[in-house]
Short mmCIF file of C-alpha atoms in Angstrom, two decimals:
data_model
loop_
_atom_site.label_atom_id
_atom_site.label_comp_id
_atom_site.label_asym_id
_atom_site.label_seq_id
_atom_site.Cartn_x
_atom_site.Cartn_y
_atom_site.Cartn_z
CA MET A 1 100.88 132.25 82.37
CA ALA A 2 99.87 130.36 79.25
CA THR A 3 96.46 128.70 79.35
CA ARG A 4 97.63 125.10 79.19
CA HIS A 5 100.37 125.69 81.75
CA LEU A 6 97.78 127.22 84.08
CA ILE A 7 95.47 124.26 83.49
CA ARG A 8 98.25 121.77 84.26
CA THR A 9 98.98 123.71 87.45
CA VAL A 10 95.35 123.53 88.55
CA VAL A 11 95.17 119.81 87.70
CA LEU A 12 98.39 119.28 89.68
CA GLN A 13 96.91 121.13 92.64
CA SER A 14 93.78 118.95 92.42
CA LEU A 15 95.71 115.69 92.13
CA TYR A 16 97.89 116.74 95.06
CA GLU A 17 94.85 117.34 97.28
CA TRP A 18 93.23 114.09 96.17
CA ASP A 19 96.43 112.11 96.82
CA PHE A 20 97.09 113.88 100.13
CA TYR A 21 93.71 112.77 101.47
CA GLY A 22 94.29 109.17 100.42
CA LYS A 23 92.25 109.41 97.20
CA LYS A 24 89.08 109.40 99.29
CA LYS A 25 87.71 112.77 98.18
CA ASP A 26 85.86 113.17 94.89
CA ILE A 27 88.52 114.29 92.41
CA THR A 28 85.87 115.79 90.13
CA GLU A 29 84.62 118.11 92.87
CA ILE A 30 88.18 119.09 93.74
CA LEU A 31 88.97 120.05 90.13
CA GLU A 32 85.65 121.92 89.72
CA ARG A 33 86.38 123.98 92.84
CA ASN A 34 90.00 124.67 91.84
CA MET A 35 89.08 125.61 88.25
CA ALA A 36 86.45 128.06 89.56
CA GLU A 37 88.88 129.57 92.06
CA PHE A 38 92.18 129.62 90.17
CA ALA A 39 91.26 129.49 86.48
CA PRO A 40 87.83 131.05 86.02
CA GLY A 41 86.96 131.63 82.38
CA VAL A 42 90.02 129.74 81.11
CA ASP A 43 89.94 129.14 77.34
CA GLU A 44 90.21 125.34 77.31
CA PRO A 45 88.59 123.87 80.42
CA GLU A 46 88.12 120.58 78.55
CA PHE A 47 91.93 120.20 78.53
CA ALA A 48 91.87 120.02 82.34
CA TRP A 49 89.20 117.34 82.30
CA LYS A 50 91.06 115.38 79.65
CA ILE A 51 94.20 115.28 81.80
CA LEU A 52 92.32 114.51 85.01
CA HIS A 53 90.21 111.74 83.52
CA GLY A 54 93.23 110.36 81.65
CA VAL A 55 95.35 110.18 84.80
CA ALA A 56 92.48 108.58 86.74
CA ALA A 57 91.71 106.06 83.98
CA HIS A 58 95.36 105.00 83.61
CA LEU A 59 96.48 105.45 87.22
CA LYS A 60 97.53 101.82 87.79
CA ASP A 61 99.56 101.72 84.57
CA ILE A 62 101.04 105.17 85.17
CA ASP A 63 102.12 104.20 88.70
CA ALA A 64 103.55 100.89 87.41
CA THR A 65 105.53 102.82 84.79
CA MET A 66 106.81 105.15 87.51
CA ARG A 67 107.92 102.18 89.63
CA LYS A 68 109.73 100.64 86.67
CA ALA A 69 111.44 103.91 85.66
CA ALA A 70 112.54 104.74 89.22
CA PRO A 71 112.92 101.38 90.97
CA GLU A 72 115.00 102.83 93.80
CA TRP A 73 112.11 105.17 94.69
CA PRO A 74 108.98 103.43 96.03
CA LEU A 75 105.87 105.49 95.21
CA ASP A 76 105.16 106.33 98.84
CA LYS A 77 108.71 107.72 99.18
CA ILE A 78 108.33 110.12 96.25
CA ALA A 79 107.05 113.50 97.43
CA ILE A 80 103.32 113.86 96.74
CA ILE A 81 103.91 116.86 94.49
CA ASP A 82 106.60 115.08 92.46
CA ARG A 83 104.50 111.93 92.18
CA ASN A 84 101.60 113.90 90.72
CA ILE A 85 103.80 115.92 88.38
CA LEU A 86 105.04 112.58 87.06
CA ARG A 87 101.47 111.30 86.72
CA ILE A 88 100.54 114.26 84.55
CA GLY A 89 103.73 113.94 82.51
CA LEU A 90 103.39 110.19 82.05
CA TYR A 91 99.75 110.51 81.05
CA GLU A 92 100.61 113.13 78.43
CA LEU A 93 103.66 111.21 77.25
CA LEU A 94 102.05 107.78 76.97
CA TYR A 95 98.33 108.29 76.48
CA ALA A 96 97.60 111.78 75.16
CA ASP A 97 97.37 112.53 71.46
CA PRO A 98 100.96 113.37 70.39
CA GLU A 99 99.54 115.79 67.82
CA GLU A 100 97.91 117.74 70.64
CA VAL A 101 100.77 117.41 73.14
CA PRO A 102 104.07 116.40 71.54
CA PRO A 103 106.19 114.17 73.82
CA LYS A 104 108.92 116.74 74.33
CA VAL A 105 106.32 119.36 75.30
CA ALA A 106 104.89 116.93 77.88
CA ILE A 107 108.38 116.44 79.34
CA ASN A 108 109.24 120.15 79.34
CA GLU A 109 105.93 121.14 80.94
CA SER A 110 106.46 118.58 83.71
CA ILE A 111 109.98 119.85 84.32
CA GLU A 112 108.62 123.41 84.61
CA LEU A 113 106.00 122.23 87.13
CA ALA A 114 108.77 120.53 89.10
CA LYS A 115 110.92 123.68 89.06
CA ASN A 116 108.00 125.78 90.29
CA TYR A 117 106.46 123.45 92.86
CA GLY A 118 108.88 120.61 93.65
CA GLY A 119 111.91 120.42 95.87
CA PRO A 120 115.47 121.35 94.88
CA ASN A 121 116.09 118.10 92.96
CA ALA A 122 112.57 117.59 91.62
CA ALA A 123 113.23 118.93 88.12
CA ARG A 124 116.21 116.59 87.63
CA PHE A 125 114.24 113.64 89.01
CA VAL A 126 111.21 114.34 86.78
CA ASN A 127 113.48 114.85 83.77
CA GLY A 128 115.26 111.55 84.48
CA VAL A 129 112.07 109.51 84.88
CA LEU A 130 110.26 111.01 81.89
CA GLY A 131 113.40 110.92 79.73
CA SER A 132 113.86 107.24 80.54
CA VAL A 133 110.24 106.43 79.70
CA TYR A 134 110.47 108.48 76.52
CA ARG A 135 113.55 106.60 75.35
CA GLU A 136 112.05 103.25 76.26
CA ALA A 137 108.47 103.68 75.05
CA ILE A 138 108.50 106.35 72.38
CA GLU A 139 111.87 106.23 70.62
CA LYS A 140 111.98 102.44 70.47
CA LYS A 141 108.57 102.07 68.85
CA PRO A 142 109.03 100.46 65.46
CA PRO A 143 108.24 102.82 62.61
CA LEU A 144 104.89 102.35 60.98
CA LYS A 145 105.10 99.99 58.05
CA PRO A 146 103.92 101.44 54.76
CA LYS A 147 100.74 99.92 53.49
CA SER A 148 101.67 97.04 51.26
CA GLU A 149 100.41 96.67 47.76
CA PRO A 150 97.71 94.05 47.31
CA ALA A 151 99.15 90.73 46.21
CA ALA A 152 99.14 90.22 42.45
CA PRO A 153 96.86 87.43 41.30
CA ALA A 154 98.65 84.17 40.62
CA LYS A 155 99.51 83.53 37.00
CA PRO A 156 97.63 80.64 35.41
CA GLY A 157 99.54 77.42 35.56
CA ARG A 158 101.58 78.44 38.69
CA GLN A 159 100.60 77.51 42.15
#
């Protein structure tokens, strides 16, 4: 299993436990324990912390995005595993550095997590939600405007 895929799996496992217990346990302790048990000596442990802290820092916005992208599915009706796969995917899609995790990689990794750990329709559901957010938030962003040339000084006599 590739390092980053393993890390996402461990983060998913940690978020699942945290969510299952009503977000009352210390998520940092959960991830520390899971990293030690399931990914000891992994190459990029900071990647796990980046995802975990990113999801936690943007949780309200991530959940609001999920509600908007899947209005027929209230958050508490989405399976805990699927909800947390979406949280990881939405964090990587909307807040992570696209040079580090390109948007399509974020989507594909989430779909793989859903195939491995979600129910029979989880991969399609995750693909639909993340694809919708991608089209809405990423593809519709206006292209960056080229830096404009400084304005030429006014010619004498013209104002």
